[in-house]
mmCIF file of C-alpha atoms and ligand atoms in Angstrom:
data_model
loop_
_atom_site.group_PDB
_atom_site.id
_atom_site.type_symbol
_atom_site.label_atom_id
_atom_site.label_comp_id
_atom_site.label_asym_id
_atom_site.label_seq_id
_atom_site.Cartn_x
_atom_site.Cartn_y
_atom_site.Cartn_z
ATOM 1 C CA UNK A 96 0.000 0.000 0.000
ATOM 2 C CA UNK A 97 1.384 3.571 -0.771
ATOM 3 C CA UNK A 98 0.450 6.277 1.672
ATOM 4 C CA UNK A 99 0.061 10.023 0.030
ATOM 5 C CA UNK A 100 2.180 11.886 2.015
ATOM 6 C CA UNK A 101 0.787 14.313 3.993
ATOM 7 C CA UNK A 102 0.456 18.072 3.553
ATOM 8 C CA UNK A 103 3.502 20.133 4.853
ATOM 9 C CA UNK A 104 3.687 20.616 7.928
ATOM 10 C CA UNK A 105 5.658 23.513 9.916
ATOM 11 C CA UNK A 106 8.978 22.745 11.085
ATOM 12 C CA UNK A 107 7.875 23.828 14.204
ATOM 13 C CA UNK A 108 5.336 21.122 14.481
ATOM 14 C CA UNK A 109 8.249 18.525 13.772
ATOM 15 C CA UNK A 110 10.306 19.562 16.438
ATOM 16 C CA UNK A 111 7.745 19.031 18.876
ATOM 17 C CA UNK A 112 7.031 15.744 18.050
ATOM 18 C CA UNK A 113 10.912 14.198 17.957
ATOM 19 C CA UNK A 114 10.658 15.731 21.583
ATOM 20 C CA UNK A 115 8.119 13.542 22.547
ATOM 21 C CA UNK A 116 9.445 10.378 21.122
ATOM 22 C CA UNK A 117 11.415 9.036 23.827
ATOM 23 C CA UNK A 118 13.491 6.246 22.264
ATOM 24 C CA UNK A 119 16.587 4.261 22.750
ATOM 25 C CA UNK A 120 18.956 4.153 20.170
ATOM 26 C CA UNK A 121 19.643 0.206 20.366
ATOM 27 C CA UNK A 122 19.335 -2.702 22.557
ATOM 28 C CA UNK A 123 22.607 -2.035 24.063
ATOM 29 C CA UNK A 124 21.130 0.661 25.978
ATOM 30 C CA UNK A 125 18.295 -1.410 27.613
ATOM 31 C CA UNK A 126 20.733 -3.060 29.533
ATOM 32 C CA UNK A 127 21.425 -3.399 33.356
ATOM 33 C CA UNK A 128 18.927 -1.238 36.081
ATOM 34 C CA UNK A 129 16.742 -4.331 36.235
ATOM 35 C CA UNK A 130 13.940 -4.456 39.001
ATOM 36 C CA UNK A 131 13.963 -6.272 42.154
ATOM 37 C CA UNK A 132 10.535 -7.686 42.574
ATOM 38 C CA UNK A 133 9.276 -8.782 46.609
ATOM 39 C CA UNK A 134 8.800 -12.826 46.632
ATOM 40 C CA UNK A 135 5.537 -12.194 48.736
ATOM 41 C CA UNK A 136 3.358 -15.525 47.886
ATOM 42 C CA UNK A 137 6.547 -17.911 47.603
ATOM 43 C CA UNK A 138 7.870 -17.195 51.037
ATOM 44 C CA UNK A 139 4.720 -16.723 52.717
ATOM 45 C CA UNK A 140 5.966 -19.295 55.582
ATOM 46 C CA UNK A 141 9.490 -18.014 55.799
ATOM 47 C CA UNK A 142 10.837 -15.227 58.430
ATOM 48 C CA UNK A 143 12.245 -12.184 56.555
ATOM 49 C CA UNK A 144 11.524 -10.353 53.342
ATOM 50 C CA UNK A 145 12.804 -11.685 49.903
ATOM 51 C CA UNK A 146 13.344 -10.026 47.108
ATOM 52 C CA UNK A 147 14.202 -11.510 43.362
ATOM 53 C CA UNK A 148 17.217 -9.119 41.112
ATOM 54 C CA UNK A 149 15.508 -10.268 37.876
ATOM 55 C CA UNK A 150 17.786 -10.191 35.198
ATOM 56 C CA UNK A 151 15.508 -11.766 32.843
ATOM 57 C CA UNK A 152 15.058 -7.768 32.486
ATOM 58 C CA UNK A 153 17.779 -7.189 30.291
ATOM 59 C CA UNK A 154 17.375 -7.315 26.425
ATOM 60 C CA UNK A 155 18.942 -10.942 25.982
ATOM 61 C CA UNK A 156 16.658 -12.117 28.938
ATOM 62 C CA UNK A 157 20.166 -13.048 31.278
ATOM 63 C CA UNK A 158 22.574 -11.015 33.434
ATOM 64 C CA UNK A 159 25.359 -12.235 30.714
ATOM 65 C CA UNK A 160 24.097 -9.240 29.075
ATOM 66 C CA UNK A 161 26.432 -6.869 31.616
ATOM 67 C CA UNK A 162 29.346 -8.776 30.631
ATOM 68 C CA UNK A 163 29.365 -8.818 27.660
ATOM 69 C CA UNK A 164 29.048 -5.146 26.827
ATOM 70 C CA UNK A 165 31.401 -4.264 29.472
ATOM 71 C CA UNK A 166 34.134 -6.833 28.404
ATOM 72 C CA UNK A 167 33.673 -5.771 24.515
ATOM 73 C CA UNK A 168 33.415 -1.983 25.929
ATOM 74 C CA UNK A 169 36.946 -2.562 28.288
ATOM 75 C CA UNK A 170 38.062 -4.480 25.154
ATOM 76 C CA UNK A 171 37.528 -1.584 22.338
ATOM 77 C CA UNK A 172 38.588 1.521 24.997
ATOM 78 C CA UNK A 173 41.835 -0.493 25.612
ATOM 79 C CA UNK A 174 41.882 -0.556 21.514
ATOM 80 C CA UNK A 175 42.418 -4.836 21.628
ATOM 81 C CA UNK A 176 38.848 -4.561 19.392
ATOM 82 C CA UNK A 177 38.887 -2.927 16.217
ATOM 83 C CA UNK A 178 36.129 -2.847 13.538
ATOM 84 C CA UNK A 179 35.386 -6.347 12.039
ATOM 85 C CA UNK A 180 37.307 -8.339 14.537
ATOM 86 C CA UNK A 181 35.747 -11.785 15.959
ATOM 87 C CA UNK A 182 34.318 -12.032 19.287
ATOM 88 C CA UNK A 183 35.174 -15.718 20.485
ATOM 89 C CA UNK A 184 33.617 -17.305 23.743
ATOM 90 C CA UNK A 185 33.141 -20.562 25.945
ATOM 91 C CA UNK A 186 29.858 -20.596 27.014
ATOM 92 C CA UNK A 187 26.647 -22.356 28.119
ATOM 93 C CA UNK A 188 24.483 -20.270 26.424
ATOM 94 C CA UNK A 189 23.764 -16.912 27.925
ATOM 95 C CA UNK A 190 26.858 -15.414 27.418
ATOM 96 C CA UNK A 191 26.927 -16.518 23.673
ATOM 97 C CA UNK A 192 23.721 -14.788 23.346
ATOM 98 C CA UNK A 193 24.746 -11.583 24.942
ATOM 99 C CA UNK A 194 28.219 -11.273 22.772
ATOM 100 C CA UNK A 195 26.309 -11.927 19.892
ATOM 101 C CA UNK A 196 23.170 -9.604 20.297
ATOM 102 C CA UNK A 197 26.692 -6.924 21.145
ATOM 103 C CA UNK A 198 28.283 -8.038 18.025
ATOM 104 C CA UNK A 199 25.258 -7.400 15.833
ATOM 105 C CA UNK A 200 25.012 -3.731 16.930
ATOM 106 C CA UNK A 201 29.076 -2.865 16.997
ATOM 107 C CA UNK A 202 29.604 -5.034 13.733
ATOM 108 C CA UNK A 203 32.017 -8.028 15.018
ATOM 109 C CA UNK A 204 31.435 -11.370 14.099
ATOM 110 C CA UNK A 205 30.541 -13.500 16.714
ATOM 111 C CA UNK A 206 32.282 -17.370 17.326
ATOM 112 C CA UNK A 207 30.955 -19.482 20.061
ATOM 113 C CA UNK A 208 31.830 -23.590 21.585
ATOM 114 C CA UNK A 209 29.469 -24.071 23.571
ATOM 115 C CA UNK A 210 28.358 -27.694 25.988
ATOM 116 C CA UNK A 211 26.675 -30.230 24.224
ATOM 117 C CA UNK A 212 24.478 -29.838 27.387
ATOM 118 C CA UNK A 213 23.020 -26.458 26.666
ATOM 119 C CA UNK A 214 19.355 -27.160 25.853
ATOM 120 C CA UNK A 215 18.532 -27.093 21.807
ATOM 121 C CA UNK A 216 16.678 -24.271 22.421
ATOM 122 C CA UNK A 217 19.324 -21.819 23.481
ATOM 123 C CA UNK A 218 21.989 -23.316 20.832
ATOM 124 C CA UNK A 219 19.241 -22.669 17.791
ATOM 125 C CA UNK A 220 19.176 -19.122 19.745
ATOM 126 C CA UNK A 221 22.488 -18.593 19.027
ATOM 127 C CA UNK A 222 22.384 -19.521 15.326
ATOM 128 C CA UNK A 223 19.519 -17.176 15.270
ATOM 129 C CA UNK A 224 21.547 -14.146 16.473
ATOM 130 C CA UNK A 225 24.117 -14.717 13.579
ATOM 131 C CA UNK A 226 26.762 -16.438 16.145
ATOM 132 C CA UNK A 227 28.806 -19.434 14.492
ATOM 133 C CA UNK A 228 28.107 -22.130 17.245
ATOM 134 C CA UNK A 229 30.574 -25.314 18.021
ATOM 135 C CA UNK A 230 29.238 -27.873 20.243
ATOM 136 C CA UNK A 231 31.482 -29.288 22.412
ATOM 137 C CA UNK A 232 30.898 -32.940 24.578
ATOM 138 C CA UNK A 233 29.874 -31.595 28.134
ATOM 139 C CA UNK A 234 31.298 -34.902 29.788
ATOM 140 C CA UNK A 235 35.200 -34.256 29.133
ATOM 141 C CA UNK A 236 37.441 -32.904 31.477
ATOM 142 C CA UNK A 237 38.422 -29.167 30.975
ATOM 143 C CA UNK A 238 41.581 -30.498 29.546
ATOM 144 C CA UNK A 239 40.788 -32.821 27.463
ATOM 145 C CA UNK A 240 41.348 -31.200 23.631
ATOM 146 C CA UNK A 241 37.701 -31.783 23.251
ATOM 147 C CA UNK A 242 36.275 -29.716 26.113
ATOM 148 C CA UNK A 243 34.944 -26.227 24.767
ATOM 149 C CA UNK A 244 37.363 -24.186 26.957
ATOM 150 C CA UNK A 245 40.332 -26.026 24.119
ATOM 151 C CA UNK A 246 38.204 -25.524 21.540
ATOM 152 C CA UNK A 247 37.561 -21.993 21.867
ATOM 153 C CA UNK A 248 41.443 -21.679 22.498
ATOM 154 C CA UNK A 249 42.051 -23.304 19.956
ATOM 155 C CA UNK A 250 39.793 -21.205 17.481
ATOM 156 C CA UNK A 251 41.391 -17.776 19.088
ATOM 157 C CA UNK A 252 44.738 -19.102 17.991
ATOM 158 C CA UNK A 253 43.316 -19.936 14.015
ATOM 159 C CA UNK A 254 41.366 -16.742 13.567
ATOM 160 C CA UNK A 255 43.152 -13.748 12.830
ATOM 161 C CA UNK A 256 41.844 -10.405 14.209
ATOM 162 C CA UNK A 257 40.060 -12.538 17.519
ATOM 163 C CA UNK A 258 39.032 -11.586 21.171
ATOM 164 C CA UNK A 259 38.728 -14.364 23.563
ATOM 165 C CA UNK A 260 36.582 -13.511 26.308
ATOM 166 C CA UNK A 261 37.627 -15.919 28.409
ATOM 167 C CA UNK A 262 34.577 -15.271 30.853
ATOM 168 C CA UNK A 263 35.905 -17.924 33.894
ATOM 169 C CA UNK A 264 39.410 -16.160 34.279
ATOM 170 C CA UNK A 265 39.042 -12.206 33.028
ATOM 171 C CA UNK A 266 38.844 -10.463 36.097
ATOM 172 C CA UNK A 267 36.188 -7.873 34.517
ATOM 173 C CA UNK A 268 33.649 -10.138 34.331
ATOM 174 C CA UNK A 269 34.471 -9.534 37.810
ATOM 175 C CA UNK A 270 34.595 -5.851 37.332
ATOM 176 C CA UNK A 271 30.862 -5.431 35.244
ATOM 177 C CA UNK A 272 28.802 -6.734 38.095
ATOM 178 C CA UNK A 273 31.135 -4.423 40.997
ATOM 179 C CA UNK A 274 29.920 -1.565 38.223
ATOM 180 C CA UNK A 275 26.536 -2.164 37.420
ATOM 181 C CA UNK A 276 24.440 -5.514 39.736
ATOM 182 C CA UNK A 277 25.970 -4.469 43.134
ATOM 183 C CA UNK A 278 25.397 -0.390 42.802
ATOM 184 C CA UNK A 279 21.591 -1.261 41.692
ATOM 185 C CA UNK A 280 21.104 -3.543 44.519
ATOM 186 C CA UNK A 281 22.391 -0.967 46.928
ATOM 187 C CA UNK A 282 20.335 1.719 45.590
ATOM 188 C CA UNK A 283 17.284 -0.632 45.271
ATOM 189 C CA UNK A 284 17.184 -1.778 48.644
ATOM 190 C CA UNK A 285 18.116 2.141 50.186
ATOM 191 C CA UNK A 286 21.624 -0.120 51.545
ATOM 192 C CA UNK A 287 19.129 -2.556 53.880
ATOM 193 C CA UNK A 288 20.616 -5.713 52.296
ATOM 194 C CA UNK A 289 21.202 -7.948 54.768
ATOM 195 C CA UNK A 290 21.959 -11.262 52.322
ATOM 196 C CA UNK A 291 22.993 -11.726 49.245
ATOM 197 C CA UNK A 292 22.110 -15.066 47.481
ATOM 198 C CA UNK A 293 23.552 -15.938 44.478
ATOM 199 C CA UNK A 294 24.482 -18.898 41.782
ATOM 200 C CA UNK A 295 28.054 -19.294 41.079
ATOM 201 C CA UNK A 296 29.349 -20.497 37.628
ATOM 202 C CA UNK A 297 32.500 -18.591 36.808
ATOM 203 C CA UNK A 298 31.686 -16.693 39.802
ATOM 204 C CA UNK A 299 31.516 -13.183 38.568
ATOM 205 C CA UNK A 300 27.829 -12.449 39.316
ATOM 206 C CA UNK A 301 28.726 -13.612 43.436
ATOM 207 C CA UNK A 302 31.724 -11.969 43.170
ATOM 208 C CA UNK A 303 31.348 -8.643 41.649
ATOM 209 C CA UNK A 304 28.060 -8.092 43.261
ATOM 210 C CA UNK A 305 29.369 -8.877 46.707
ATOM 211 C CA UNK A 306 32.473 -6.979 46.567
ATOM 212 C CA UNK A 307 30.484 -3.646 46.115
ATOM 213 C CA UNK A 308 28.126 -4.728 48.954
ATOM 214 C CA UNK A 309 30.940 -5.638 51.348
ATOM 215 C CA UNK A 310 32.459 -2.197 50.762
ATOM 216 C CA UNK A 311 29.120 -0.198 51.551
ATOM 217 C CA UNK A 312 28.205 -2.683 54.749
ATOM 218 C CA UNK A 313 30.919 -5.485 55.791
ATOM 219 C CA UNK A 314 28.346 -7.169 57.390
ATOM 220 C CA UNK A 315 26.376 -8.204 54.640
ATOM 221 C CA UNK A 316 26.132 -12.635 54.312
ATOM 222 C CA UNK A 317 27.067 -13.437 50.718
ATOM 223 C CA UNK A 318 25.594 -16.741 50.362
ATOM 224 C CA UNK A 319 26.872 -18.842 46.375
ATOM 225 C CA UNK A 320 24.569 -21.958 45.245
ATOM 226 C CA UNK A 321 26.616 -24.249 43.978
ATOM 227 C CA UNK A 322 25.413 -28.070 41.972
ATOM 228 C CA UNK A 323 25.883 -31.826 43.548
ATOM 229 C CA UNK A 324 28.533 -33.048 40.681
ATOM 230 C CA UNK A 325 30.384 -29.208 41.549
ATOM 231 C CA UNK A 326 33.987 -28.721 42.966
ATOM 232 C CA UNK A 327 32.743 -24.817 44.495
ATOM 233 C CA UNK A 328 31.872 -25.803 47.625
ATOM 234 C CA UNK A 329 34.206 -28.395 48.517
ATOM 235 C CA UNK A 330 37.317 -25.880 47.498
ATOM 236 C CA UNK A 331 35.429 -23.034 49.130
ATOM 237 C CA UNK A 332 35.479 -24.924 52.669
ATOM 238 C CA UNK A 333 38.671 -26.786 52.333
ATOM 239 C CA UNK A 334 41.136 -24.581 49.011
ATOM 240 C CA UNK A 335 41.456 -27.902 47.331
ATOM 241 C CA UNK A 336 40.324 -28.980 43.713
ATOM 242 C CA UNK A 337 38.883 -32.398 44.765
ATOM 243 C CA UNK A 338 38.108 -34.126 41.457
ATOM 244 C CA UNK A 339 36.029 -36.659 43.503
ATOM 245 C CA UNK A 340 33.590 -34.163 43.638
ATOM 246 C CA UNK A 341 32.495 -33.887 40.167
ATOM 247 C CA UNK A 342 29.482 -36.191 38.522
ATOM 248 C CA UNK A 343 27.092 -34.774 36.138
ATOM 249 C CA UNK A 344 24.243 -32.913 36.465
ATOM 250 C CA UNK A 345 21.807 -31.180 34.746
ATOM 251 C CA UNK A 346 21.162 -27.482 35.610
ATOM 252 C CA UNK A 347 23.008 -25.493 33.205
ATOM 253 C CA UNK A 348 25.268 -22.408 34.358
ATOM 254 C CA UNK A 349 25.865 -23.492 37.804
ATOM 255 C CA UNK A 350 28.551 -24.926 39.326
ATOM 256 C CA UNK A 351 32.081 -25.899 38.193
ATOM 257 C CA UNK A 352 34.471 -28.822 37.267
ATOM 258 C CA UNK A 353 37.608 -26.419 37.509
ATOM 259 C CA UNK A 354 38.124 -23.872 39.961
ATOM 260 C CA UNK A 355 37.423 -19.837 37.523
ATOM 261 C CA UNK A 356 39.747 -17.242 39.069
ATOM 262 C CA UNK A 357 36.591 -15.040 38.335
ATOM 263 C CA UNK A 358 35.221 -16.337 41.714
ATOM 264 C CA UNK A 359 36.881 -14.186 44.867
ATOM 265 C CA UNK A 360 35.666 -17.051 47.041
ATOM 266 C CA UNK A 361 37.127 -14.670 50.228
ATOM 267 C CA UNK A 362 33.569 -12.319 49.425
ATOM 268 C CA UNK A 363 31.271 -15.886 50.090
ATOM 269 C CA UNK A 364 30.679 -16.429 53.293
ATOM 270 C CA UNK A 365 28.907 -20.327 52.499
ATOM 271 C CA UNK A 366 27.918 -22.445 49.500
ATOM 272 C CA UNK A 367 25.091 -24.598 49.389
ATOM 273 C CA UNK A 368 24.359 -27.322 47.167
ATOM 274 C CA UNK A 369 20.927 -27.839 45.667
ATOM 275 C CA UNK A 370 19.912 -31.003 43.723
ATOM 276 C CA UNK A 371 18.882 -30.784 39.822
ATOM 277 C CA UNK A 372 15.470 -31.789 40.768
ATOM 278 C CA UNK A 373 14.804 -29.657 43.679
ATOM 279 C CA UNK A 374 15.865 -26.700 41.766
ATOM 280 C CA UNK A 375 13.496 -27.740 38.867
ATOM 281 C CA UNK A 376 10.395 -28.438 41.164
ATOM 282 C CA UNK A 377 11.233 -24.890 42.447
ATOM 283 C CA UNK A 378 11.290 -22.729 39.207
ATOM 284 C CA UNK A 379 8.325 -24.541 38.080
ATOM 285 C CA UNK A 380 6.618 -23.213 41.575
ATOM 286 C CA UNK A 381 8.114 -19.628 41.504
ATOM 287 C CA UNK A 382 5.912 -19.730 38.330
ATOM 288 C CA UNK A 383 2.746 -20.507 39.206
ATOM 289 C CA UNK A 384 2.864 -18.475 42.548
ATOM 290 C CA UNK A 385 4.465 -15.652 41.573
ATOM 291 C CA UNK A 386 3.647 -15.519 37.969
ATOM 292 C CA UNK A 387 7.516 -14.852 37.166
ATOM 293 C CA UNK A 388 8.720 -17.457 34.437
ATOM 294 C CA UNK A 389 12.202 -17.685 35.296
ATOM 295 C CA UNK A 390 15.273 -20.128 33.895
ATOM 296 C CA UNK A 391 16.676 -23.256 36.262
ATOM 297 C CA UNK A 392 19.103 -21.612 38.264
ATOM 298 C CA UNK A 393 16.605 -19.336 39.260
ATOM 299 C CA UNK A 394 14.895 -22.340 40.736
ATOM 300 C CA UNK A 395 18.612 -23.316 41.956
ATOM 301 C CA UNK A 396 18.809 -19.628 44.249
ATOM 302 C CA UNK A 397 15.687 -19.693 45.729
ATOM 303 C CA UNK A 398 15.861 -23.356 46.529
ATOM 304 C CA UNK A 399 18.851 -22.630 48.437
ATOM 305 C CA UNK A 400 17.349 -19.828 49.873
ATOM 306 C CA UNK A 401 14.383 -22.891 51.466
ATOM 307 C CA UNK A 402 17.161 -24.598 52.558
ATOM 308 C CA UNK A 403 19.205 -21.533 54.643
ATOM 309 C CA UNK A 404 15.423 -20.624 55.508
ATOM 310 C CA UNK A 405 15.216 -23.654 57.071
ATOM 311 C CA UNK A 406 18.515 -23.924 58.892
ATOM 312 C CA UNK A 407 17.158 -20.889 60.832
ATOM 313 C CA UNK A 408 18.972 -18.785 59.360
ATOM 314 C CA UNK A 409 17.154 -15.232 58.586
ATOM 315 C CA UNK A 410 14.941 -13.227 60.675
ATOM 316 C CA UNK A 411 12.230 -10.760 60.775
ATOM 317 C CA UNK A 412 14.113 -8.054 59.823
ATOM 318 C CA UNK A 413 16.241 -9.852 56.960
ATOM 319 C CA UNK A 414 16.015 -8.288 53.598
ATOM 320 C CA UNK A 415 17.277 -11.195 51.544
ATOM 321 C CA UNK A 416 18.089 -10.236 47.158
ATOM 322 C CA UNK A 417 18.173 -13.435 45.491
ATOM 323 C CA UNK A 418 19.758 -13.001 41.699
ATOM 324 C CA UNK A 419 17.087 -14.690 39.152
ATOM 325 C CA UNK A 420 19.662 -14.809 36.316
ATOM 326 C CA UNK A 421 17.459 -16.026 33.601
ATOM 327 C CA UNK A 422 13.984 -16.348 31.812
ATOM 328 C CA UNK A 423 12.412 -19.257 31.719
ATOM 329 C CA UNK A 424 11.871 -19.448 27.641
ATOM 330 C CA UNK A 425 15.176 -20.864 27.824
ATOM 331 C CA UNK A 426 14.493 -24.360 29.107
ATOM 332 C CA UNK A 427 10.744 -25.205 27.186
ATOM 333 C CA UNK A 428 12.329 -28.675 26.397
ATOM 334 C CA UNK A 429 13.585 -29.306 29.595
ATOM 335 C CA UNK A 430 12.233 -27.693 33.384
ATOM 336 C CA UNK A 431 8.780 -26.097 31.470
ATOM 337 C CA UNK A 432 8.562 -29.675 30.191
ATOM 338 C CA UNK A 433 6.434 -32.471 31.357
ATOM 339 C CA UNK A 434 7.859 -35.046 29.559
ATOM 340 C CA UNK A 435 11.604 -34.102 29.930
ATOM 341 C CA UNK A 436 10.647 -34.033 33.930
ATOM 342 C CA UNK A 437 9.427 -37.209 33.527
ATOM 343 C CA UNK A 438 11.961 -38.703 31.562
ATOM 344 C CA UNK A 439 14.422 -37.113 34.693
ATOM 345 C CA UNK A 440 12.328 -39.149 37.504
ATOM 346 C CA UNK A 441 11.512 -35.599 39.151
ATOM 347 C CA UNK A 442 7.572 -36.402 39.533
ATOM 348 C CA UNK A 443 6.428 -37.211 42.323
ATOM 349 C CA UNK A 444 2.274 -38.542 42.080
ATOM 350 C CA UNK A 445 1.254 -34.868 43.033
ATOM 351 C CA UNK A 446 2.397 -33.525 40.370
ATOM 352 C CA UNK A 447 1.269 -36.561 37.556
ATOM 353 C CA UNK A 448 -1.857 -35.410 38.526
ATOM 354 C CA UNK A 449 -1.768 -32.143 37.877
ATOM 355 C CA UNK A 450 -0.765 -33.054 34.525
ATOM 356 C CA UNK A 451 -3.095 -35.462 33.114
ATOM 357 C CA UNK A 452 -4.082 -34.947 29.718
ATOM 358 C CA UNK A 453 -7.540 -33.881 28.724
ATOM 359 C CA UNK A 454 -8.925 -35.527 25.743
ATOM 360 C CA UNK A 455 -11.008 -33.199 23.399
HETATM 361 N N1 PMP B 702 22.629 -18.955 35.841
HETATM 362 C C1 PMP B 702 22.751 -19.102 34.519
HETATM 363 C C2 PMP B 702 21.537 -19.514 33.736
HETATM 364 C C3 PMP B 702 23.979 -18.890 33.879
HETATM 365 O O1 PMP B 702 24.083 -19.062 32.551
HETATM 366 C C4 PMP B 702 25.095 -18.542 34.669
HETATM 367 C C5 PMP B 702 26.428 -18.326 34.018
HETATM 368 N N2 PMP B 702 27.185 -19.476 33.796
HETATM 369 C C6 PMP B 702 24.932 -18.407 36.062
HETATM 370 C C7 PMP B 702 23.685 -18.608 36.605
HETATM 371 C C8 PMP B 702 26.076 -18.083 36.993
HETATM 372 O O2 PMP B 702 26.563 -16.768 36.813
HETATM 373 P P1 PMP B 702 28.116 -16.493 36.955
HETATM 374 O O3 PMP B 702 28.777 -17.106 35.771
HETATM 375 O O4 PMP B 702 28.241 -15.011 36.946
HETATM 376 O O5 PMP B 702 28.596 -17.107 38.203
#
């Protein structure tokens, strides 16, 4: 359809209406300053107030998004980026979406290895947002040639003109969340923090957030979730890699089989493990009480939140952020579905019958 164009209008007229359109320039600028929303229905039965950081807020739906744009920012003002160089990144998803939703709008191209235990959804994700995507065998050891951290070495060394990010030992991934997550929370919460809970995966989340908290008020518990299959919380209590400790497991993005000097594990003051199916059973709940569709390690922090809850731990007047990191679009084929939870042995005859098929 062709649309006459309309009589001339004064310039006058113009000006007023650019004034009124109140537009960001890109998706870059959406990020960070997400909300923190009060868990009200969820907690009903637990002493203190809880409130969920939810990152799911930011343009790529994670808090990866902080990351990456400060990492590619640090990266360009340092001039190690120029024009039409290639982002490359280990990841388990979020992160590869973040650098490449960065790379569309600054014009880098965008290579990612990523765990053949990322869900389909978020690798297809990927591929959607113009990355090249490698998938690497998630049950390898870190350095076996095969693991994704060699890989993506490996493709740093071959490409000419290449970035690695390098997300589990470059201190400003660090740095973005000490600029950006811990600031908001202070401001959000008017500095009455009192506990900080947060997954740990390279750490940088925990680590950044809490070392800007721990500045304003020392007194502040920084609490990490960690995964059963995980070496965090076994080198957190004793400062030795056990290898015994590590298993698989499903929830993506937590825990660790190698120890990411992107984790100041001096700013946590405990770890606690949570179980694959706990976590799951939880996300699916913070859903359908609190109407917030959130990703599995969401599930993962406030299940460990239960358990500290339930050791006693908070009070009245505890004011308790929990860091949702992701939506929950992310895992349709897995935690948002009824046959993948199935398939895991996480339902219990409750929940079978809430999902009976109706026949129409
Ligand atoms: N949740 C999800 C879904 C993630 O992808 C990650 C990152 N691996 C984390 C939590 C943990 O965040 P961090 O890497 O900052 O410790």
């Amino acid at each position: 359809m062709v649309f006459k164009k309309k009589r001339d209008t004064t310039q006058i007229n113009i000006d007023f209406m650019k004034e009124e359109i109140k537009a960001y320039n890109n998706v870059l600028e959406l990020i960070g300053n997400t909300p923190i929303l009060k868990l009200a229905k969820i907690t009903e039965n637990m002493e203190g107030n809880f409130y969920a950081k939810v990152e799911a807020f930011n343009p790529g739906h994670s808090t990866k998004d902080r990351i990456a744009l400060y990492i590619i920012e640090e990266a360009e003002r340092k001039g190690i980026l120029k024009p039409g160089d290639t982002i490359i990144e280990t990841t388990s998803g979020n992160t590869g979406f973040s650098l490449a939703m960065v790379s569309i709008i600054k014009g880098y191209d965008c290579i990612l290895a990523v765990s053949s235990k990322s869900s389909k959804d978020k690798i297809d994700m990927l591929r959607a947002m113009g990355a090249k995507v490698y998938v690497c065998p998630a049950h390898v050891t870190a350095d076996d040639e095969r693991s994704y951290y060699n890989v993506a070495k490996r493709l740093h060394e071959e490409t000419k003109g290449s970035v690695y990010i390098n997300q589990y030992f470059n201190e400003l991934n660090i740095e973005a969340h000490y600029r950006s997550t811990g600031p908001e929370i202070w401001e959000q919460t008017n500095g009455k923090i009192t506990h900080l809970i947060a997954c740990s995966g390279t750490g940088g989340t925990i680590s950044g957030t809490a070392k800007y908290l721990k500045e304003m008020n020392p007194n502040i518990k920084v609490l990490g979730v960690d995964a059963f299959g995980s070496v965090l919380k076994k080198y957190h209590e004793t400062k030795e890699f056990d290898s015994n400790e590590i298993f698989p497991y499903r929830i993506e993005g937590l825990g660790k089989n190698l120890i990411p000097t992107a984790t100041d594990f001096d700013l946590i003051d405990k770890f606690i493990k949570v179980t694959d199916e706990d976590s799951a059973h939880t996300a699916r709940e913070i859903a359908k009480t609190e109407g917030l569709f959130v990703g599995y390690t969401s599930g993962a922090a406030f299940q460990a939140t239960k358990q500290y809850a339930e050791e006693g731990e908070f009070i009245a007047d505890s004011n308790v952020v929990i860091i949702f990191p992701d939506h929950g679009s992310r895992y349709m084929s897995k935690i948002y579905s009824d046959d993948w939870m199935s398939e895991q042995g996480f339902y219990d005859s409750v929940n079978l019958e809430q999902t009976q098929k109706i026949e129409i």
